[in-house]
Amino acid sequence: MATGGGEKRAELLRRITEEGGFAFVASAEKAAAGDVRAAEAAREMAWEQLHSAPRDEVGAAWRDAYALACLHVAAPRGAGGGGDDDRRAALRALDMGLIMGGGLLRAELEDAIARVVADRRGGDCEAAAAAGDVERWKEGIAGDGDLADVLKLLPVKSLSRKKIERRSCIPLEAFIRDYFIREAPVILSGCIDHWPARTKWKDIKYLERIAGDRTIPVEVGKNYACTEWKQELITFSQFLERMWSSDSANLTYVAQHPLFDQIKELRGDITVPEYCSAGGGELQSINAWFGPHGTLTPLHHDLHHNLFAQVLGRKYFRLYPASVSVELYPQTETILSNTSQVDLDNFDETEFPKAADLEFMDGILEEGDLLYIPPKWWHYMSYGADHLFYLAVDLTFVIICDRALTANCTVHNKYSKTIFRESVTVIWIWMTCVFIWDSPKQVKGKGNASHTNLQPNCTSLS
């Protein structure tokens, strides 16, 4: 262990001691000496502290303590020479540290993951995808459906009004002048054809090899506004298996998760379009959206700029300008106030008469397209169109003192912070969204806490 890492850990244990965590410190010290049972005990104690209060009230030291305990739990399992089960268990512990832990030891977690992954590939381990899965994956992203069939799946009046303007890949200056400053939506085609993801992600064996054993948070349900909506922790391989499930009640998708921060190899498959530098600034976060046909995002708005990249599959978008916000009946619940009460898939004109004849623009995002959505524009998305699967990347950015930078997360998730409870029968996890609102000179971020009960497949996660 590097001296710098040792100093960080020593300082962390001192902070935990000051907060009364004497038992944790004692267990952590034994765990550092190789005591596996002490490592598990330390992780459980940190876990209990994480769930003793809303996230904003939990000290940052305990999030870092959880990450430290995850490192200790993973160490003996991830050591060279262990079997596949040990390596998977190590990866799961380390992923949990990334997802739930603090930032102090993030670099150590990432280094540990890199070592475990390298050890696995050193054994020439092949991807687990069967021949049938490969064919289903190819069929799922082929998408050769007829437009008439696509229209049957979309809200009424779709593709009958003003179309979202479409341009070939244009210079940054033209984008700023014609769309960014005017805050006008536009589809830009041909701008991400060079992304390795455009070809690599068509191979399910590649995705299995790169990310199959990694644990990720997924959303289950048609959309986040449904009462049955929930979140689970599953491996990426399990997620891929669910992609072609015919169970409509168990629709599973990855939504606005910083997957590329967690799985660095996938980050290498994309590059940030120069449009994200409009106004100057630097990238903070990119979010992944992977899922099957049948999922959708209800009509909502964000308070920042979005640049949506369609890697594979198709997606239908409908946009309403910010000027008609009142007519779209925003939810009265504070945490969902950026979501409309209007259900475009089952529109009730009697209940929402003001929304009946509102003008909108829409279009279908094809593979390789970028869609720019200005701040406060209401948008509805139907995923999959005539494809069975879609894979997309969401790049979001805001203006702060005339500088553009990306935000950590879009705000239209039902819960800004959700907990997966990890135990024998139930799993929770913390997730954080960034809430952004405008003021004349600056933009600020804030999140709120909420708890959600989840029922994962525990046998595959244990």
Protein backbone atom coordinates (compact mmCIF):
# COMPACT_ATOMS: atom_id res chain seq x y z
CA MET A 1 0.00 0.00 0.00
CA ALA A 2 1.37 3.40 -1.00
CA THR A 3 2.33 5.84 1.72
CA GLY A 4 -0.28 8.32 0.51
CA GLY A 5 -2.97 5.64 0.75
CA GLY A 6 -1.84 4.71 4.25
CA GLU A 7 -2.05 8.32 5.38
CA LYS A 8 -5.56 8.63 3.97
CA ARG A 9 -6.70 5.53 5.78
CA ALA A 10 -5.09 6.60 9.06
CA GLU A 11 -6.75 10.00 8.85
CA LEU A 12 -10.08 8.34 8.04
CA LEU A 13 -9.87 6.07 11.07
CA ARG A 14 -9.07 9.10 13.22
CA ARG A 15 -12.21 10.85 11.93
CA ILE A 16 -14.32 7.76 12.57
CA THR A 17 -12.93 7.56 16.10
CA GLU A 18 -13.96 11.17 16.72
CA GLU A 19 -17.49 10.24 15.65
CA GLY A 20 -17.58 7.40 18.15
CA GLY A 21 -16.90 4.55 15.74
CA PHE A 22 -14.51 2.71 18.04
CA ALA A 23 -15.85 -0.74 17.11
CA PHE A 24 -15.48 0.00 13.39
CA VAL A 25 -11.89 1.15 13.87
CA ALA A 26 -11.03 -1.98 15.83
CA SER A 27 -12.53 -4.22 13.14
CA ALA A 28 -10.90 -2.22 10.32
CA GLU A 29 -7.47 -2.61 11.91
CA LYS A 30 -7.96 -6.39 12.15
CA ALA A 31 -9.26 -6.45 8.58
CA ALA A 32 -6.12 -4.67 7.37
CA ALA A 33 -4.13 -7.56 8.85
CA GLY A 34 -6.16 -10.06 6.79
CA ASP A 35 -9.05 -10.95 9.13
CA VAL A 36 -11.94 -11.64 6.73
CA ARG A 37 -14.60 -11.81 9.44
CA ALA A 38 -13.47 -8.45 10.80
CA ALA A 39 -13.70 -6.98 7.30
CA GLU A 40 -17.30 -8.17 6.96
CA ALA A 41 -18.12 -6.81 10.42
CA ALA A 42 -16.63 -3.43 9.55
CA ARG A 43 -18.62 -3.27 6.33
CA GLU A 44 -21.85 -4.09 8.18
CA MET A 45 -21.18 -1.38 10.77
CA ALA A 46 -20.53 1.21 8.07
CA TRP A 47 -23.65 0.06 6.22
CA GLU A 48 -25.78 0.59 9.31
CA GLN A 49 -24.38 4.11 9.67
CA LEU A 50 -25.22 4.89 6.03
CA HIS A 51 -28.84 4.01 6.71
CA SER A 52 -29.17 5.59 10.12
CA ALA A 53 -30.36 8.89 8.63
CA PRO A 54 -31.07 10.60 5.28
CA ARG A 55 -27.93 10.86 3.14
CA ASP A 56 -27.48 14.59 3.73
CA GLU A 57 -27.28 13.91 7.46
CA VAL A 58 -24.78 11.04 7.24
CA GLY A 59 -21.22 12.18 7.78
CA ALA A 60 -18.92 11.91 4.79
CA ALA A 61 -16.47 9.92 6.92
CA TRP A 62 -18.90 6.99 7.13
CA ARG A 63 -19.25 6.83 3.33
CA ASP A 64 -15.48 6.70 3.11
CA ALA A 65 -15.49 4.08 5.89
CA TYR A 66 -17.84 1.93 3.84
CA ALA A 67 -15.47 2.18 0.86
CA LEU A 68 -12.55 1.16 3.09
CA ALA A 69 -14.46 -1.85 4.39
CA CYS A 70 -15.30 -2.88 0.81
CA LEU A 71 -11.59 -2.78 -0.03
CA HIS A 72 -10.83 -5.04 2.94
CA VAL A 73 -13.64 -7.46 2.02
CA ALA A 74 -12.44 -7.68 -1.59
CA ALA A 75 -8.71 -8.02 -0.87
CA PRO A 76 -8.49 -11.77 -0.08
CA ARG A 77 -11.07 -12.69 -2.74
CA GLY A 78 -9.43 -10.65 -5.47
CA ALA A 79 -5.90 -11.91 -4.83
CA GLY A 80 -4.28 -13.65 -7.78
CA GLY A 81 -4.94 -17.38 -7.99
CA GLY A 82 -8.54 -17.24 -6.78
CA GLY A 83 -11.34 -18.84 -8.74
CA ASP A 84 -14.04 -17.09 -10.79
CA ASP A 85 -16.44 -17.03 -7.83
CA ASP A 86 -13.88 -15.24 -5.69
CA ARG A 87 -13.15 -12.71 -8.42
CA ARG A 88 -16.86 -12.03 -8.93
CA ALA A 89 -17.33 -11.55 -5.18
CA ALA A 90 -14.39 -9.15 -5.11
CA LEU A 91 -15.76 -7.15 -8.03
CA ARG A 92 -19.16 -6.96 -6.39
CA ALA A 93 -17.70 -5.63 -3.15
CA LEU A 94 -15.59 -3.07 -5.01
CA ASP A 95 -18.51 -1.95 -7.17
CA MET A 96 -20.58 -1.44 -4.04
CA GLY A 97 -17.76 0.71 -2.70
CA LEU A 98 -17.84 2.83 -5.85
CA ILE A 99 -21.63 3.15 -5.88
CA MET A 100 -22.20 3.82 -2.19
CA GLY A 101 -18.87 4.91 -0.77
CA GLY A 102 -17.32 8.35 -0.56
CA GLY A 103 -14.66 9.77 -2.83
CA LEU A 104 -11.62 9.56 -0.55
CA LEU A 105 -10.62 6.03 -1.59
CA ARG A 106 -12.17 5.98 -5.06
CA ALA A 107 -8.78 5.72 -6.78
CA GLU A 108 -7.91 2.70 -4.63
CA LEU A 109 -11.22 1.06 -5.51
CA GLU A 110 -10.62 1.66 -9.21
CA ASP A 111 -7.06 0.30 -9.00
CA ALA A 112 -8.31 -2.81 -7.19
CA ILE A 113 -10.97 -3.37 -9.86
CA ALA A 114 -8.37 -3.00 -12.60
CA ARG A 115 -6.22 -5.69 -10.95
CA VAL A 116 -9.11 -8.12 -10.59
CA VAL A 117 -10.23 -7.54 -14.18
CA ALA A 118 -6.68 -7.96 -15.50
CA ASP A 119 -6.33 -11.21 -13.57
CA ARG A 120 -9.56 -12.53 -15.08
CA ARG A 121 -8.51 -11.67 -18.61
CA GLY A 122 -5.08 -13.10 -17.97
CA GLY A 123 -6.78 -16.46 -17.71
CA ASP A 124 -8.19 -16.07 -21.23
CA CYS A 125 -11.72 -16.24 -19.87
CA GLU A 126 -14.20 -16.11 -22.74
CA ALA A 127 -17.44 -14.14 -22.76
CA ALA A 128 -20.39 -16.14 -21.47
CA ALA A 129 -22.84 -15.19 -24.23
CA ALA A 130 -24.30 -18.25 -25.92
CA ALA A 131 -24.82 -18.50 -29.66
CA GLY A 132 -28.55 -17.94 -29.24
CA ASP A 133 -27.94 -14.78 -27.22
CA VAL A 134 -25.65 -13.45 -29.93
CA GLU A 135 -28.33 -13.92 -32.58
CA ARG A 136 -31.07 -12.39 -30.42
CA TRP A 137 -28.82 -9.40 -29.73
CA LYS A 138 -28.18 -8.88 -33.45
CA GLU A 139 -31.89 -9.12 -34.20
CA GLY A 140 -32.74 -6.79 -31.33
CA ILE A 141 -30.61 -3.93 -32.63
CA ALA A 142 -31.30 -4.55 -36.34
CA GLY A 143 -34.58 -2.60 -36.37
CA ASP A 144 -36.20 -2.99 -39.78
CA GLY A 145 -39.79 -2.36 -38.76
CA ASP A 146 -42.26 -0.47 -40.93
CA LEU A 147 -43.06 3.14 -39.99
CA ALA A 148 -46.77 2.31 -39.84
CA ASP A 149 -46.06 -0.29 -37.18
CA VAL A 150 -43.94 2.19 -35.24
CA LEU A 151 -46.79 4.74 -35.24
CA LYS A 152 -49.08 2.22 -33.56
CA LEU A 153 -46.78 2.26 -30.54
CA LEU A 154 -46.54 6.04 -30.22
CA PRO A 155 -48.91 8.65 -28.70
CA VAL A 156 -51.70 10.03 -30.89
CA LYS A 157 -50.75 12.77 -33.36
CA SER A 158 -47.13 11.59 -33.39
CA LEU A 159 -45.13 12.61 -36.48
CA SER A 160 -48.07 14.69 -37.72
CA ARG A 161 -46.92 18.13 -36.56
CA LYS A 162 -43.72 20.15 -36.79
CA LYS A 163 -40.62 17.99 -37.06
CA ILE A 164 -37.51 18.62 -34.98
CA GLU A 165 -35.03 20.29 -37.32
CA ARG A 166 -32.36 17.91 -38.59
CA ARG A 167 -28.87 18.97 -39.66
CA SER A 168 -25.77 17.14 -40.73
CA CYS A 169 -22.78 17.50 -38.44
CA ILE A 170 -22.27 21.26 -38.26
CA PRO A 171 -19.39 23.38 -36.90
CA LEU A 172 -19.47 24.37 -33.23
CA GLU A 173 -19.83 28.02 -34.17
CA ALA A 174 -22.97 27.29 -36.19
CA PHE A 175 -24.42 25.22 -33.36
CA ILE A 176 -23.86 28.05 -30.86
CA ARG A 177 -25.25 30.72 -33.19
CA ASP A 178 -28.28 28.87 -34.57
CA TYR A 179 -29.37 26.67 -31.65
CA PHE A 180 -27.48 27.07 -28.37
CA ILE A 181 -27.96 30.82 -27.96
CA ARG A 182 -31.51 30.66 -29.31
CA GLU A 183 -32.24 27.58 -27.15
CA ALA A 184 -33.77 25.78 -30.13
CA PRO A 185 -33.80 21.95 -30.41
CA VAL A 186 -31.97 20.26 -33.26
CA ILE A 187 -31.01 16.76 -34.36
CA LEU A 188 -27.40 16.52 -35.53
CA SER A 189 -26.57 13.49 -37.65
CA GLY A 190 -23.20 11.98 -38.45
CA CYS A 191 -21.40 13.46 -35.43
CA ILE A 192 -20.65 10.23 -33.55
CA ASP A 193 -20.04 7.81 -36.39
CA HIS A 194 -16.41 7.60 -35.28
CA TRP A 195 -17.30 6.36 -31.77
CA PRO A 196 -15.97 2.81 -31.20
CA ALA A 197 -19.28 2.17 -29.39
CA ARG A 198 -21.09 2.41 -32.72
CA THR A 199 -19.55 -0.92 -33.74
CA LYS A 200 -18.30 -2.55 -30.53
CA TRP A 201 -21.65 -2.43 -28.75
CA LYS A 202 -23.25 -4.43 -31.54
CA ASP A 203 -21.28 -7.42 -30.22
CA ILE A 204 -22.85 -8.80 -27.03
CA LYS A 205 -19.74 -10.89 -26.41
CA TYR A 206 -17.73 -7.69 -26.15
CA LEU A 207 -20.15 -6.23 -23.59
CA GLU A 208 -20.12 -9.49 -21.62
CA ARG A 209 -16.33 -9.58 -21.60
CA ILE A 210 -15.91 -5.93 -20.59
CA ALA A 211 -18.75 -5.57 -18.06
CA GLY A 212 -20.49 -8.90 -17.54
CA ASP A 213 -19.43 -9.45 -13.91
CA ARG A 214 -19.86 -5.86 -12.80
CA THR A 215 -22.71 -4.92 -10.45
CA ILE A 216 -24.87 -2.01 -11.60
CA PRO A 217 -28.10 -0.31 -10.47
CA VAL A 218 -31.06 -0.78 -12.81
CA GLU A 219 -34.62 0.49 -12.90
CA VAL A 220 -37.54 -1.91 -13.23
CA GLY A 221 -40.92 -0.88 -14.61
CA LYS A 222 -42.27 0.91 -17.66
CA ASN A 223 -41.23 4.33 -16.35
CA TYR A 224 -40.29 6.11 -13.14
CA ALA A 225 -43.78 7.56 -12.61
CA CYS A 226 -45.41 4.12 -12.33
CA THR A 227 -46.37 2.92 -8.86
CA GLU A 228 -44.67 -0.44 -9.52
CA TRP A 229 -41.38 1.23 -10.42
CA LYS A 230 -38.38 0.07 -8.37
CA GLN A 231 -34.62 -0.27 -8.51
CA GLU A 232 -32.40 -3.30 -8.17
CA LEU A 233 -28.73 -4.27 -8.13
CA ILE A 234 -27.82 -6.94 -10.68
CA THR A 235 -24.79 -7.85 -12.74
CA PHE A 236 -24.43 -6.46 -16.24
CA SER A 237 -24.80 -10.01 -17.61
CA GLN A 238 -28.13 -10.38 -15.81
CA PHE A 239 -29.21 -7.05 -17.23
CA LEU A 240 -28.37 -8.16 -20.78
CA GLU A 241 -30.42 -11.32 -20.25
CA ARG A 242 -33.41 -9.24 -19.19
CA MET A 243 -33.14 -7.04 -22.27
CA TRP A 244 -35.09 -9.53 -24.37
CA SER A 245 -37.47 -10.69 -21.66
CA SER A 246 -41.09 -10.76 -22.77
CA ASP A 247 -42.26 -9.94 -19.24
CA SER A 248 -43.65 -6.40 -19.62
CA ALA A 249 -44.04 -6.08 -15.84
CA ASN A 250 -40.32 -6.69 -15.42
CA LEU A 251 -38.94 -4.23 -17.97
CA THR A 252 -35.38 -3.50 -16.87
CA TYR A 253 -33.17 -0.67 -18.04
CA VAL A 254 -30.13 1.40 -17.12
CA ALA A 255 -31.13 5.05 -16.78
CA GLN A 256 -29.04 8.14 -16.02
CA HIS A 257 -26.37 6.08 -14.29
CA PRO A 258 -22.72 7.25 -14.54
CA LEU A 259 -21.79 3.86 -15.98
CA PHE A 260 -18.71 5.24 -17.71
CA ASP A 261 -17.26 6.46 -14.42
CA GLN A 262 -17.77 3.00 -12.98
CA ILE A 263 -16.63 0.88 -15.95
CA LYS A 264 -13.70 2.70 -17.49
CA GLU A 265 -13.38 0.37 -20.48
CA LEU A 266 -16.79 1.49 -21.78
CA ARG A 267 -15.76 5.12 -21.37
CA GLY A 268 -13.07 4.49 -23.95
CA ASP A 269 -15.76 3.64 -26.50
CA ILE A 270 -17.12 7.19 -26.67
CA THR A 271 -15.75 10.69 -27.06
CA VAL A 272 -17.32 13.94 -25.90
CA PRO A 273 -18.77 15.97 -28.80
CA GLU A 274 -17.36 19.47 -29.04
CA TYR A 275 -20.89 20.85 -28.72
CA CYS A 276 -20.61 20.20 -24.96
CA SER A 277 -18.00 22.95 -24.81
CA ALA A 278 -20.44 25.58 -26.03
CA GLY A 279 -19.72 28.66 -23.94
CA GLY A 280 -16.51 27.13 -22.54
CA GLY A 281 -16.24 24.77 -19.59
CA GLU A 282 -15.34 21.16 -18.93
CA LEU A 283 -17.08 17.79 -18.69
CA GLN A 284 -18.16 16.49 -15.29
CA SER A 285 -20.29 13.42 -15.97
CA ILE A 286 -21.89 11.31 -18.70
CA ASN A 287 -24.86 9.00 -18.16
CA ALA A 288 -25.85 5.76 -19.87
CA TRP A 289 -29.31 4.74 -21.01
CA PHE A 290 -29.62 1.07 -22.06
CA GLY A 291 -32.89 -0.78 -22.30
CA PRO A 292 -35.49 -2.82 -24.17
CA HIS A 293 -38.40 -1.86 -26.34
CA GLY A 294 -41.44 -0.76 -24.30
CA THR A 295 -39.77 1.56 -21.79
CA LEU A 296 -40.45 5.28 -21.87
CA THR A 297 -39.74 8.50 -20.03
CA PRO A 298 -42.86 10.53 -19.14
CA LEU A 299 -43.23 14.14 -20.22
CA HIS A 300 -40.89 16.24 -18.07
CA HIS A 301 -38.34 19.05 -18.29
CA ASP A 302 -34.78 19.65 -17.07
CA LEU A 303 -33.27 22.93 -16.00
CA HIS A 304 -30.10 22.47 -18.00
CA HIS A 305 -28.90 21.69 -21.52
CA ASN A 306 -29.04 18.08 -22.76
CA LEU A 307 -27.16 16.49 -25.63
CA PHE A 308 -28.55 13.01 -26.21
CA ALA A 309 -26.50 10.55 -28.29
CA GLN A 310 -28.29 7.59 -29.87
CA VAL A 311 -25.67 4.87 -30.24
CA LEU A 312 -27.83 1.88 -31.24
CA GLY A 313 -31.55 1.48 -31.81
CA ARG A 314 -34.14 4.21 -32.34
CA LYS A 315 -35.95 6.56 -30.02
CA TYR A 316 -39.02 8.75 -30.45
CA PHE A 317 -38.88 12.25 -28.94
CA ARG A 318 -41.68 14.79 -28.47
CA LEU A 319 -40.80 18.32 -27.32
CA TYR A 320 -42.90 21.18 -25.95
CA PRO A 321 -41.45 24.68 -25.35
CA ALA A 322 -41.07 26.05 -21.83
CA SER A 323 -43.72 28.67 -22.59
CA VAL A 324 -46.53 26.06 -22.27
CA SER A 325 -45.46 24.70 -18.89
CA VAL A 326 -48.71 25.64 -17.11
CA GLU A 327 -50.80 23.97 -19.82
CA LEU A 328 -48.91 20.70 -19.25
CA TYR A 329 -50.11 20.41 -15.63
CA PRO A 330 -46.86 19.88 -13.66
CA GLN A 331 -47.07 17.48 -10.74
CA THR A 332 -47.86 19.15 -7.43
CA GLU A 333 -45.46 16.90 -5.50
CA THR A 334 -42.22 18.86 -5.08
CA ILE A 335 -39.86 16.08 -6.06
CA LEU A 336 -41.84 15.46 -9.28
CA SER A 337 -42.63 19.08 -10.07
CA ASN A 338 -40.65 18.84 -13.31
CA THR A 339 -42.91 15.99 -14.50
CA SER A 340 -46.26 16.49 -16.23
CA GLN A 341 -49.45 14.87 -15.03
CA VAL A 342 -50.39 14.35 -18.67
CA ASP A 343 -49.93 10.75 -19.79
CA LEU A 344 -49.32 11.01 -23.52
CA ASP A 345 -49.80 7.27 -23.99
CA ASN A 346 -53.25 7.37 -22.40
CA PHE A 347 -54.24 10.99 -22.87
CA ASP A 348 -57.39 12.13 -21.05
CA GLU A 349 -58.60 15.30 -22.79
CA THR A 350 -61.39 15.78 -20.25
CA GLU A 351 -59.00 15.84 -17.31
CA PHE A 352 -56.31 17.91 -19.05
CA PRO A 353 -58.12 20.08 -21.63
CA LYS A 354 -55.39 22.73 -21.89
CA ALA A 355 -52.93 20.17 -23.20
CA ALA A 356 -55.19 18.86 -25.95
CA ASP A 357 -54.24 21.21 -28.77
CA LEU A 358 -50.79 22.37 -27.74
CA GLU A 359 -48.23 22.66 -30.50
CA PHE A 360 -45.20 20.40 -30.23
CA MET A 361 -42.33 19.17 -32.37
CA ASP A 362 -41.21 15.57 -32.61
CA GLY A 363 -39.05 13.11 -34.47
CA ILE A 364 -37.32 9.76 -34.36
CA LEU A 365 -33.70 9.69 -33.32
CA GLU A 366 -31.76 7.30 -35.54
CA GLU A 367 -28.54 5.50 -34.76
CA GLY A 368 -25.65 7.96 -34.77
CA ASP A 369 -27.85 11.02 -34.09
CA LEU A 370 -27.38 13.69 -31.44
CA LEU A 371 -30.39 15.59 -30.08
CA TYR A 372 -29.92 18.95 -28.40
CA ILE A 373 -32.66 19.70 -25.85
CA PRO A 374 -32.53 23.25 -24.42
CA PRO A 375 -33.23 23.98 -20.74
CA LYS A 376 -36.85 23.80 -19.57
CA TRP A 377 -38.12 22.25 -22.80
CA TRP A 378 -40.59 19.49 -21.95
CA HIS A 379 -39.76 16.17 -23.55
CA TYR A 380 -41.25 12.70 -23.78
CA MET A 381 -39.24 9.70 -24.96
CA SER A 382 -40.45 6.32 -26.18
CA TYR A 383 -37.58 3.87 -26.27
CA GLY A 384 -36.95 1.22 -28.82
CA ALA A 385 -39.29 2.41 -31.60
CA ASP A 386 -39.04 -0.55 -34.01
CA HIS A 387 -35.87 -1.91 -32.37
CA LEU A 388 -36.02 -4.34 -29.49
CA PHE A 389 -33.10 -2.69 -27.69
CA TYR A 390 -31.59 0.77 -27.47
CA LEU A 391 -28.25 1.99 -26.18
CA ALA A 392 -27.77 5.71 -25.70
CA VAL A 393 -25.58 8.24 -23.91
CA ASP A 394 -26.85 11.41 -22.24
CA LEU A 395 -24.47 14.37 -21.98
CA THR A 396 -25.90 17.22 -19.92
CA PHE A 397 -24.42 20.65 -19.40
CA VAL A 398 -25.39 23.99 -17.83
CA ILE A 399 -24.19 27.58 -18.01
CA ILE A 400 -22.47 28.98 -14.93
CA CYS A 401 -21.24 32.56 -15.33
CA ASP A 402 -21.21 32.12 -19.10
CA ARG A 403 -19.33 28.83 -18.88
CA ALA A 404 -20.76 25.47 -19.98
CA LEU A 405 -20.19 22.28 -18.07
CA THR A 406 -22.00 19.02 -17.65
CA ALA A 407 -24.15 18.17 -14.68
CA ASN A 408 -23.87 14.89 -12.78
CA CYS A 409 -27.36 13.69 -13.53
CA THR A 410 -30.63 14.77 -15.11
CA VAL A 411 -33.34 15.60 -12.59
CA HIS A 412 -36.30 13.69 -13.97
CA ASN A 413 -35.65 10.53 -11.97
CA LYS A 414 -38.48 9.85 -9.53
CA TYR A 415 -36.12 9.89 -6.56
CA SER A 416 -33.08 12.11 -6.30
CA LYS A 417 -31.56 9.68 -3.83
CA THR A 418 -32.62 6.07 -3.66
CA ILE A 419 -31.33 3.35 -1.37
CA PHE A 420 -30.84 -0.30 -2.26
CA ARG A 421 -30.85 -2.26 1.01
CA GLU A 422 -28.31 -5.11 0.83
CA SER A 423 -29.24 -8.13 2.98
CA VAL A 424 -30.46 -11.69 2.54
CA THR A 425 -33.79 -10.66 1.05
CA VAL A 426 -33.67 -6.94 0.32
CA ILE A 427 -31.19 -4.57 -1.33
CA TRP A 428 -30.98 -0.77 -1.05
CA ILE A 429 -28.57 1.72 -2.57
CA TRP A 430 -27.93 5.47 -2.45
CA MET A 431 -28.10 7.35 -5.73
CA THR A 432 -27.69 11.11 -6.03
CA CYS A 433 -29.07 13.49 -8.62
CA VAL A 434 -28.06 17.08 -9.11
CA PHE A 435 -30.87 19.62 -8.89
CA ILE A 436 -30.09 22.80 -10.79
CA TRP A 437 -31.98 26.03 -11.00
CA ASP A 438 -31.24 29.31 -12.67
CA SER A 439 -30.44 32.64 -11.08
CA PRO A 440 -29.23 35.78 -12.84
CA LYS A 441 -25.58 35.03 -12.13
CA GLN A 442 -25.19 31.42 -11.12
CA VAL A 443 -26.59 27.92 -11.03
CA LYS A 444 -26.62 25.82 -7.88
CA GLY A 445 -27.05 22.11 -7.19
CA LYS A 446 -28.92 20.29 -4.49
CA GLY A 447 -30.54 16.90 -3.95
CA ASN A 448 -33.26 15.49 -1.73
CA ALA A 449 -33.47 12.10 -0.04
CA SER A 450 -35.98 9.35 -0.49
CA HIS A 451 -36.07 5.63 0.36
CA THR A 452 -37.32 2.87 -1.92
CA ASN A 453 -37.71 -0.82 -1.10
CA LEU A 454 -36.36 -3.23 -3.70
CA GLN A 455 -36.63 -6.97 -4.26
CA PRO A 456 -33.56 -8.22 -6.16
CA ASN A 457 -32.57 -11.66 -7.32
CA CYS A 458 -30.60 -12.40 -4.18
CA THR A 459 -29.17 -15.72 -5.28
CA SER A 460 -27.30 -14.10 -8.14
CA LEU A 461 -26.06 -11.23 -6.00
CA SER A 462 -24.83 -13.19 -3.02
